[in-house]
């Protein structure tokens, strides 16, 4: 660290009152279920005499948190550690600002237990730079079991069944699909639609941002499905947070939500059992594939006196017992393959089994909406078009043309 940065960081420690054995952790886990998961991490650290200084920045998907992080680092006042998704880990590592975690990773054998797809983001240039805490899966449908039973419905396995169920729910006077209106939430649905059309389309049109795939008729088809979906969402969705949409399903005001398994954190926090009171299945047509996003903790260079606390944080996050306890609350599955699944609910157990199957079949992909598909600038191009289409009467053809242009411009 240069002297200037060091001096500024030291001044920040004085002003924020962060002690050498404290960690200031920037994160975006502020919903009920997320906050419960933070308590698990905080408690684990405190048992090791590492104090937790909370730097929570509200906003699902973490965009606001990443803006705050950038501002803090630019001001010469980085937090001790920050939650971040894979592409952000890579970007900060490229900038040379992340601490090296090799000593703790080697001592604890991370290489042998973390899936290669997660290692690809947690390591940079062969060195561990971030500790993975979980594997989330964004392409789930959550459904109110009582509403489904009362209306003779079962979980849909294709889009026709999904929309037929939505029609029945509408007739029954409930909102068929609870959605929050924020770009990342709309993109969570759209990327699942792409995957449902085919895993090859997801690989080409998203992971490779391939111009030919983006120009294919399947992309127009994805916008047709999004338009149809929009017809089953209530008019008040704009700006709604994801967890409020989950609450609508929990309370029986809405029948279904397409959302990642962090929704399970809300379900458990409400005292309900995922898979029983709130049904889960993957988005129709996506069985056999697995999109993932992993929350990492990366360490910033805030002076040598912080290294021990940072290593404790990294070591805590990676301990098998912690990964079990934390992920039981968070809704995700562990980022280690050696944690037993027996304490997990049926939805998480399905996730574990599906992950193994998709990995073997070569159908495991990073989530675009959740920072594992494309770097932030290209990701933004996709999200802008998807949200513009969903929030207007734009045709599928126009949305496709806009997407082709936006992605090409972002790639330059
Ligand atoms: C994160 C989750 C978080 C969700 C909603 C995702 O990008 O990976 O940990 O719960 O956003 O905020």
Short mmCIF file of C-alpha atoms and ligand atoms in Angstrom, two decimals:
data_model
loop_
_atom_site.label_atom_id
_atom_site.label_comp_id
_atom_site.label_asym_id
_atom_site.label_seq_id
_atom_site.Cartn_x
_atom_site.Cartn_y
_atom_site.Cartn_z
CA UNK A 1 0.00 0.00 0.00
CA UNK A 2 1.42 3.45 -0.76
CA UNK A 3 2.06 5.85 2.09
CA UNK A 4 -0.71 8.22 1.12
CA UNK A 5 -3.32 5.44 0.98
CA UNK A 6 -1.99 4.06 4.23
CA UNK A 7 -2.26 7.46 5.92
CA UNK A 8 -5.80 8.02 4.70
CA UNK A 9 -6.82 4.54 5.80
CA UNK A 10 -5.27 5.11 9.22
CA UNK A 11 -7.20 8.38 9.55
CA UNK A 12 -10.36 6.51 8.61
CA UNK A 13 -9.71 3.91 11.30
CA UNK A 14 -9.44 6.73 13.82
CA UNK A 15 -12.62 8.42 12.63
CA UNK A 16 -14.77 5.30 12.33
CA UNK A 17 -13.42 3.80 15.54
CA UNK A 18 -12.56 0.48 13.91
CA UNK A 19 -10.11 -1.37 16.16
CA UNK A 20 -7.29 -3.56 14.86
CA UNK A 21 -9.21 -6.72 15.69
CA UNK A 22 -12.44 -5.42 14.15
CA UNK A 23 -13.48 -5.92 10.58
CA UNK A 24 -15.61 -3.37 8.82
CA UNK A 25 -17.62 -5.37 6.30
CA UNK A 26 -19.47 -3.79 3.42
CA UNK A 27 -22.44 -5.88 2.25
CA UNK A 28 -26.02 -5.64 0.96
CA UNK A 29 -27.73 -8.19 3.16
CA UNK A 30 -30.53 -6.10 4.63
CA UNK A 31 -33.77 -8.07 4.09
CA UNK A 32 -35.12 -10.14 7.02
CA UNK A 33 -33.60 -13.43 5.84
CA UNK A 34 -30.33 -11.79 4.79
CA UNK A 35 -29.95 -9.93 8.08
CA UNK A 36 -30.46 -13.22 9.94
CA UNK A 37 -27.61 -14.71 7.88
CA UNK A 38 -25.37 -11.72 8.72
CA UNK A 39 -25.99 -12.42 12.41
CA UNK A 40 -24.61 -15.94 11.92
CA UNK A 41 -21.39 -14.53 10.43
CA UNK A 42 -21.11 -11.77 12.99
CA UNK A 43 -21.61 -14.24 15.86
CA UNK A 44 -19.02 -16.62 14.45
CA UNK A 45 -16.43 -13.85 14.23
CA UNK A 46 -17.22 -12.49 17.66
CA UNK A 47 -16.60 -15.97 19.09
CA UNK A 48 -13.06 -15.55 17.69
CA UNK A 49 -12.75 -12.08 19.25
CA UNK A 50 -13.05 -10.34 15.90
CA UNK A 51 -15.49 -7.44 16.17
CA UNK A 52 -17.94 -6.66 13.37
CA UNK A 53 -18.42 -3.10 12.16
CA UNK A 54 -21.46 -3.14 9.92
CA UNK A 55 -21.46 -1.30 6.61
CA UNK A 56 -24.78 -2.41 5.11
CA UNK A 57 -25.88 -0.78 1.87
CA UNK A 58 -29.49 -1.72 1.07
CA UNK A 59 -30.42 -2.79 -2.44
CA UNK A 60 -30.96 -6.31 -3.75
CA UNK A 61 -28.40 -7.63 -6.21
CA UNK A 62 -25.75 -5.32 -4.73
CA UNK A 63 -25.58 -2.53 -7.30
CA UNK A 64 -25.87 0.23 -4.69
CA UNK A 65 -23.32 -1.54 -2.48
CA UNK A 66 -20.85 -1.69 -5.36
CA UNK A 67 -21.32 2.05 -6.02
CA UNK A 68 -20.61 2.78 -2.37
CA UNK A 69 -17.59 0.49 -2.43
CA UNK A 70 -16.16 2.27 -5.46
CA UNK A 71 -16.66 5.65 -3.76
CA UNK A 72 -14.97 4.46 -0.56
CA UNK A 73 -11.97 3.06 -2.39
CA UNK A 74 -11.65 6.17 -4.56
CA UNK A 75 -11.68 8.28 -1.41
CA UNK A 76 -8.79 6.21 -0.02
CA UNK A 77 -11.00 4.68 2.66
CA UNK A 78 -11.75 1.06 1.68
CA UNK A 79 -13.59 -1.20 4.13
CA UNK A 80 -11.66 -4.12 5.64
CA UNK A 81 -13.72 -6.57 3.60
CA UNK A 82 -16.57 -6.48 1.13
CA UNK A 83 -19.21 -8.87 -0.12
CA UNK A 84 -19.05 -9.09 -3.88
CA UNK A 85 -20.09 -11.24 -6.81
CA UNK A 86 -17.63 -13.03 -9.11
CA UNK A 87 -17.12 -10.49 -11.87
CA UNK A 88 -16.54 -7.76 -9.30
CA UNK A 89 -13.92 -9.90 -7.58
CA UNK A 90 -12.18 -10.21 -10.92
CA UNK A 91 -12.35 -6.51 -11.62
CA UNK A 92 -10.98 -5.43 -8.24
CA UNK A 93 -8.24 -8.04 -8.55
CA UNK A 94 -7.30 -6.71 -11.99
CA UNK A 95 -6.93 -3.31 -10.40
CA UNK A 96 -4.51 -4.86 -7.93
CA UNK A 97 -6.49 -3.84 -4.88
CA UNK A 98 -7.35 -7.18 -3.27
CA UNK A 99 -5.38 -8.93 -0.55
CA UNK A 100 -3.80 -12.33 -1.19
CA UNK A 101 -5.51 -15.17 0.74
CA UNK A 102 -3.17 -17.97 -0.37
CA UNK A 103 -1.71 -18.56 3.11
CA UNK A 104 -5.08 -19.38 4.68
CA UNK A 105 -6.37 -21.11 1.51
CA UNK A 106 -3.36 -23.42 1.39
CA UNK A 107 -3.40 -24.14 5.11
CA UNK A 108 -7.09 -25.03 4.91
CA UNK A 109 -7.05 -26.84 1.55
CA UNK A 110 -9.61 -24.70 -0.31
CA UNK A 111 -8.43 -26.02 -3.69
CA UNK A 112 -9.66 -29.51 -2.91
CA UNK A 113 -13.19 -28.58 -1.81
CA UNK A 114 -14.33 -25.56 -3.83
CA UNK A 115 -15.92 -26.36 -7.21
CA UNK A 116 -13.75 -25.26 -10.17
CA UNK A 117 -16.48 -22.89 -11.44
CA UNK A 118 -16.34 -20.99 -8.13
CA UNK A 119 -12.54 -21.11 -7.99
CA UNK A 120 -12.52 -19.43 -11.40
CA UNK A 121 -13.85 -16.30 -9.71
CA UNK A 122 -12.26 -16.61 -6.24
CA UNK A 123 -8.76 -16.89 -7.70
CA UNK A 124 -6.98 -14.36 -9.82
CA UNK A 125 -3.77 -15.13 -11.64
CA UNK A 126 -3.51 -18.38 -9.68
CA UNK A 127 -3.91 -16.74 -6.26
CA UNK A 128 -6.91 -16.80 -3.93
CA UNK A 129 -8.25 -13.24 -3.57
CA UNK A 130 -11.76 -13.87 -2.20
CA UNK A 131 -13.46 -16.40 0.07
CA UNK A 132 -16.68 -17.93 -1.33
CA UNK A 133 -19.47 -18.30 1.19
CA UNK A 134 -22.21 -19.98 -0.85
CA UNK A 135 -23.72 -20.99 -4.14
CA UNK A 136 -27.04 -19.38 -4.93
CA UNK A 137 -29.28 -20.44 -7.80
CA UNK A 138 -31.32 -17.61 -9.30
CA UNK A 139 -33.78 -19.54 -11.54
CA UNK A 140 -36.46 -20.77 -9.15
CA UNK A 141 -40.24 -20.47 -9.03
CA UNK A 142 -41.66 -20.08 -5.50
CA UNK A 143 -45.36 -20.79 -5.09
CA UNK A 144 -47.87 -20.54 -2.28
CA UNK A 145 -48.76 -24.17 -1.51
CA UNK A 146 -52.24 -23.41 -0.15
CA UNK A 147 -53.21 -21.35 -3.18
CA UNK A 148 -51.90 -24.09 -5.43
CA UNK A 149 -53.83 -26.80 -3.55
CA UNK A 150 -57.05 -24.75 -3.39
CA UNK A 151 -56.90 -24.21 -7.14
CA UNK A 152 -55.87 -27.76 -8.07
CA UNK A 153 -52.49 -26.62 -9.37
CA UNK A 154 -49.12 -28.31 -9.43
CA UNK A 155 -45.72 -26.80 -10.18
CA UNK A 156 -45.43 -26.05 -13.92
CA UNK A 157 -42.79 -27.84 -15.95
CA UNK A 158 -43.13 -25.78 -19.13
CA UNK A 159 -44.23 -22.24 -19.98
CA UNK A 160 -47.70 -23.35 -21.19
CA UNK A 161 -48.34 -24.91 -17.79
CA UNK A 162 -46.91 -21.84 -16.05
CA UNK A 163 -49.26 -19.49 -17.87
CA UNK A 164 -52.23 -21.88 -17.43
CA UNK A 165 -51.55 -21.84 -13.66
CA UNK A 166 -51.28 -18.05 -13.81
CA UNK A 167 -54.71 -17.87 -15.51
CA UNK A 168 -56.27 -19.99 -12.77
CA UNK A 169 -54.75 -17.83 -10.06
CA UNK A 170 -56.05 -14.74 -11.81
CA UNK A 171 -59.56 -16.23 -11.94
CA UNK A 172 -59.25 -16.97 -8.22
CA UNK A 173 -58.63 -13.26 -7.62
CA UNK A 174 -54.98 -13.35 -6.62
CA UNK A 175 -52.00 -11.74 -8.33
CA UNK A 176 -50.57 -14.58 -10.42
CA UNK A 177 -46.92 -13.44 -10.39
CA UNK A 178 -45.27 -11.26 -7.74
CA UNK A 179 -42.44 -9.25 -9.22
CA UNK A 180 -40.29 -6.44 -8.07
CA UNK A 181 -39.59 -3.81 -10.70
CA UNK A 182 -35.84 -3.33 -10.66
CA UNK A 183 -33.51 -4.12 -13.57
CA UNK A 184 -31.73 -6.98 -11.80
CA UNK A 185 -35.05 -8.62 -10.91
CA UNK A 186 -36.35 -8.41 -14.46
CA UNK A 187 -33.00 -9.76 -15.67
CA UNK A 188 -33.27 -12.63 -13.18
CA UNK A 189 -36.46 -13.67 -14.97
CA UNK A 190 -35.08 -13.01 -18.47
CA UNK A 191 -31.89 -15.04 -18.05
CA UNK A 192 -34.03 -17.94 -16.81
CA UNK A 193 -36.22 -17.59 -19.91
CA UNK A 194 -33.10 -17.75 -22.10
CA UNK A 195 -31.94 -20.87 -20.25
CA UNK A 196 -35.40 -22.41 -20.67
CA UNK A 197 -35.17 -21.97 -24.45
CA UNK A 198 -31.88 -23.87 -24.41
CA UNK A 199 -28.66 -24.07 -22.42
CA UNK A 200 -26.77 -23.58 -25.68
CA UNK A 201 -28.55 -20.26 -26.18
CA UNK A 202 -27.52 -19.19 -22.66
CA UNK A 203 -23.92 -20.15 -23.40
CA UNK A 204 -23.80 -18.32 -26.73
CA UNK A 205 -26.04 -15.29 -26.21
CA UNK A 206 -24.99 -14.52 -22.64
CA UNK A 207 -21.69 -16.10 -21.65
CA UNK A 208 -20.11 -15.47 -25.07
CA UNK A 209 -22.25 -12.39 -25.92
CA UNK A 210 -22.15 -13.81 -29.43
CA UNK A 211 -23.62 -11.45 -32.04
CA UNK A 212 -25.05 -14.24 -34.17
CA UNK A 213 -26.84 -15.82 -31.21
CA UNK A 214 -28.19 -12.42 -30.16
CA UNK A 215 -29.63 -12.04 -33.67
CA UNK A 216 -31.36 -15.46 -33.59
CA UNK A 217 -35.15 -15.85 -33.50
CA UNK A 218 -34.88 -17.36 -29.99
CA UNK A 219 -33.98 -13.95 -28.57
CA UNK A 220 -37.21 -12.47 -29.96
CA UNK A 221 -38.98 -15.48 -28.46
CA UNK A 222 -37.48 -14.67 -25.03
CA UNK A 223 -38.95 -11.17 -25.20
CA UNK A 224 -42.35 -12.64 -26.23
CA UNK A 225 -42.30 -14.75 -23.06
CA UNK A 226 -41.31 -11.70 -20.96
CA UNK A 227 -44.21 -9.72 -22.48
CA UNK A 228 -46.60 -12.51 -21.59
CA UNK A 229 -45.19 -12.68 -18.06
CA UNK A 230 -45.72 -8.94 -17.67
CA UNK A 231 -49.44 -9.53 -18.23
CA UNK A 232 -49.65 -11.49 -14.95
CA UNK A 233 -47.80 -8.97 -12.77
CA UNK A 234 -49.75 -6.35 -10.80
CA UNK A 235 -49.53 -2.67 -11.74
CA UNK A 236 -47.67 -1.65 -8.58
CA UNK A 237 -44.53 -3.63 -9.28
CA UNK A 238 -42.28 -0.69 -10.27
CA UNK A 239 -39.47 -0.21 -7.78
CA UNK A 240 -40.73 -2.98 -5.47
CA UNK A 241 -37.99 -4.77 -3.56
CA UNK A 242 -37.60 -8.51 -4.17
CA UNK A 243 -38.32 -9.42 -0.56
CA UNK A 244 -41.64 -7.56 -0.63
CA UNK A 245 -42.58 -9.63 -3.67
CA UNK A 246 -41.61 -12.76 -1.70
CA UNK A 247 -43.83 -11.58 1.15
CA UNK A 248 -46.76 -11.36 -1.28
CA UNK A 249 -46.34 -15.08 -2.01
CA UNK A 250 -45.85 -15.89 1.68
CA UNK A 251 -49.07 -14.05 2.59
CA UNK A 252 -51.06 -15.58 -0.27
CA UNK A 253 -51.59 -12.24 -2.02
CA UNK A 254 -49.72 -13.61 -5.02
CA UNK A 255 -49.34 -17.14 -6.35
CA UNK A 256 -45.78 -17.31 -7.67
CA UNK A 257 -42.46 -15.49 -7.80
CA UNK A 258 -39.47 -16.09 -10.06
CA UNK A 259 -36.48 -15.40 -7.84
CA UNK A 260 -33.20 -16.78 -6.55
CA UNK A 261 -33.05 -19.01 -3.49
CA UNK A 262 -32.27 -16.07 -1.20
CA UNK A 263 -36.12 -15.97 -1.21
CA UNK A 264 -35.84 -19.08 0.95
CA UNK A 265 -34.21 -16.93 3.64
CA UNK A 266 -37.43 -14.89 3.83
CA UNK A 267 -39.57 -18.02 3.86
CA UNK A 268 -37.61 -19.53 6.76
CA UNK A 269 -37.52 -16.21 8.61
CA UNK A 270 -41.34 -16.17 8.37
CA UNK A 271 -41.41 -19.56 10.13
CA UNK A 272 -42.51 -21.45 7.01
CA UNK A 273 -40.94 -24.53 5.48
CA UNK A 274 -39.55 -24.19 1.97
CA UNK A 275 -40.80 -27.02 -0.21
CA UNK A 276 -43.86 -27.50 2.04
CA UNK A 277 -45.62 -24.18 2.74
CA UNK A 278 -43.94 -22.47 -0.17
CA UNK A 279 -43.29 -24.83 -3.04
CA UNK A 280 -40.11 -24.64 -5.09
CA UNK A 281 -39.13 -25.80 -8.52
CA UNK A 282 -36.77 -24.52 -11.14
CA UNK A 283 -38.10 -22.14 -13.78
CA UNK A 284 -39.99 -24.23 -16.37
CA UNK A 285 -37.67 -25.71 -18.96
CA UNK A 286 -34.46 -25.21 -16.98
CA UNK A 287 -34.20 -28.62 -15.32
CA UNK A 288 -30.82 -30.13 -16.14
CA UNK A 289 -29.01 -26.79 -16.13
CA UNK A 290 -27.74 -24.69 -13.24
CA UNK A 291 -27.11 -20.96 -13.13
CA UNK A 292 -25.12 -19.94 -10.09
CA UNK A 293 -24.02 -16.88 -8.23
CA UNK A 294 -21.62 -16.92 -5.32
CA UNK A 295 -21.19 -14.31 -2.62
CA UNK A 296 -17.52 -13.78 -1.93
CA UNK A 297 -15.72 -11.83 0.74
CA UNK A 298 -12.70 -9.99 -0.59
CA UNK A 299 -10.17 -8.13 1.54
CA UNK A 300 -8.81 -4.69 0.86
CA UNK A 301 -5.38 -3.47 1.79
CA UNK A 302 -6.06 -1.37 4.86
CA UNK A 303 -2.73 -1.90 6.59
CA UNK A 304 -0.79 -4.82 8.07
CA UNK A 305 -2.46 -4.52 11.45
CA UNK A 306 -5.66 -5.77 9.81
CA UNK A 307 -4.22 -8.89 8.23
CA UNK A 308 -4.93 -11.20 11.16
CA UNK A 309 -8.58 -10.11 11.41
CA UNK A 310 -8.97 -10.45 7.64
CA UNK A 311 -7.55 -13.96 7.75
CA UNK A 312 -9.93 -14.84 10.58
CA UNK A 313 -12.83 -13.62 8.46
CA UNK A 314 -11.66 -15.66 5.46
CA UNK A 315 -11.10 -18.72 7.61
CA UNK A 316 -14.50 -18.38 9.33
CA UNK A 317 -16.32 -18.02 6.04
CA UNK A 318 -14.70 -21.18 4.72
CA UNK A 319 -15.12 -23.44 7.73
CA UNK A 320 -17.44 -26.40 6.96
CA UNK A 321 -19.50 -25.86 10.12
CA UNK A 322 -19.98 -22.19 9.32
CA UNK A 323 -20.90 -22.92 5.70
CA UNK A 324 -23.60 -25.28 6.90
CA UNK A 325 -25.07 -22.93 9.52
CA UNK A 326 -24.87 -19.83 7.35
CA UNK A 327 -26.38 -21.39 4.24
CA UNK A 328 -29.22 -22.99 6.21
CA UNK A 329 -30.27 -19.42 7.04
CA UNK A 330 -29.31 -17.74 3.76
CA UNK A 331 -31.16 -20.12 1.41
CA UNK A 332 -28.10 -21.02 -0.64
CA UNK A 333 -26.01 -24.18 -0.63
CA UNK A 334 -22.40 -24.32 0.62
CA UNK A 335 -19.52 -23.29 -1.63
CA UNK A 336 -17.70 -26.41 -0.41
CA UNK A 337 -18.50 -29.83 -1.75
CA UNK A 338 -17.74 -31.63 1.53
CA UNK A 339 -20.59 -30.21 3.63
CA UNK A 340 -23.31 -32.82 4.25
CA UNK A 341 -26.77 -31.97 2.91
CA UNK A 342 -28.88 -33.80 5.51
CA UNK A 343 -29.84 -30.71 7.53
CA UNK A 344 -30.96 -28.78 4.45
CA UNK A 345 -34.55 -28.45 3.21
CA UNK A 346 -35.90 -30.20 0.12
CA UNK A 347 -35.23 -27.21 -2.17
CA UNK A 348 -31.56 -26.97 -1.14
CA UNK A 349 -31.16 -30.73 -1.50
CA UNK A 350 -32.58 -30.44 -5.00
CA UNK A 351 -30.07 -27.67 -5.68
CA UNK A 352 -27.19 -29.89 -4.55
CA UNK A 353 -28.32 -32.82 -6.70
CA UNK A 354 -29.02 -30.59 -9.71
CA UNK A 355 -25.63 -28.90 -9.37
CA UNK A 356 -23.86 -32.26 -9.63
CA UNK A 357 -25.99 -33.27 -12.61
CA UNK A 358 -25.53 -29.96 -14.46
CA UNK A 359 -21.79 -29.95 -13.79
CA UNK A 360 -21.44 -33.44 -15.29
CA UNK A 361 -23.52 -32.43 -18.31
CA UNK A 362 -21.51 -29.23 -18.88
CA UNK A 363 -24.60 -27.10 -18.19
CA UNK A 364 -23.36 -25.05 -15.25
CA UNK A 365 -23.25 -21.32 -16.05
CA UNK A 366 -22.66 -18.07 -14.21
CA UNK A 367 -25.70 -15.85 -13.71
CA UNK A 368 -25.74 -12.67 -15.79
CA UNK A 369 -28.13 -10.83 -13.46
CA UNK A 370 -25.95 -11.74 -10.48
CA UNK A 371 -22.47 -10.84 -11.56
CA UNK A 372 -21.15 -14.10 -12.98
CA UNK A 373 -22.06 -13.87 -16.66
CA UNK A 374 -20.40 -10.74 -18.00
CA UNK A 375 -18.31 -7.89 -16.56
CA UNK A 376 -20.36 -5.00 -15.16
CA UNK A 377 -20.31 -2.77 -18.26
CA UNK A 378 -21.61 -5.49 -20.60
CA UNK A 379 -24.02 -6.78 -17.95
CA UNK A 380 -25.46 -3.26 -17.74
CA UNK A 381 -26.15 -3.27 -21.50
CA UNK A 382 -28.29 -6.41 -21.18
CA UNK A 383 -30.09 -5.20 -18.06
CA UNK A 384 -30.95 -1.81 -19.58
CA UNK A 385 -32.66 -3.37 -22.59
CA UNK A 386 -34.47 -6.06 -20.61
CA UNK A 387 -35.87 -3.51 -18.19
CA UNK A 388 -36.78 -1.04 -20.94
CA UNK A 389 -38.72 -3.75 -22.74
CA UNK A 390 -40.49 -4.99 -19.60
CA UNK A 391 -41.54 -1.48 -18.59
CA UNK A 392 -42.92 -0.32 -21.92
CA UNK A 393 -44.83 -1.65 -24.89
CA UNK A 394 -41.64 -2.13 -26.90
CA UNK A 395 -41.97 -4.97 -29.43
CA UNK A 396 -39.81 -8.06 -29.22
CA UNK A 397 -38.17 -7.11 -32.53
CA UNK A 398 -37.25 -3.66 -31.24
CA UNK A 399 -35.95 -5.09 -27.97
CA UNK A 400 -33.80 -7.56 -29.87
CA UNK A 401 -32.40 -4.83 -32.13
CA UNK A 402 -31.66 -2.66 -29.08
CA UNK A 403 -29.95 -5.58 -27.34
CA UNK A 404 -27.73 -6.33 -30.34
CA UNK A 405 -26.64 -2.66 -30.47
CA UNK A 406 -26.19 -2.22 -26.73
CA UNK A 407 -24.09 -5.36 -26.29
CA UNK A 408 -21.95 -4.54 -29.35
CA UNK A 409 -21.33 -1.01 -28.01
CA UNK A 410 -20.49 -2.28 -24.52
CA UNK A 411 -18.01 -4.83 -25.91
CA UNK A 412 -15.99 -2.15 -27.71
C1 LIG B 1 -26.78 -12.10 -3.79
C2 LIG B 1 -27.58 -12.65 -2.63
C3 LIG B 1 -28.62 -11.63 -2.20
C4 LIG B 1 -29.47 -11.23 -3.39
C5 LIG B 1 -30.55 -10.23 -3.07
C6 LIG B 1 -27.71 -11.64 -4.89
O1 LIG B 1 -26.98 -11.04 -5.94
O2 LIG B 1 -25.90 -13.07 -4.29
O3 LIG B 1 -26.75 -12.96 -1.54
O4 LIG B 1 -29.40 -12.17 -1.16
O5 LIG B 1 -28.63 -10.67 -4.39
O6 LIG B 1 -30.03 -9.11 -2.46
#
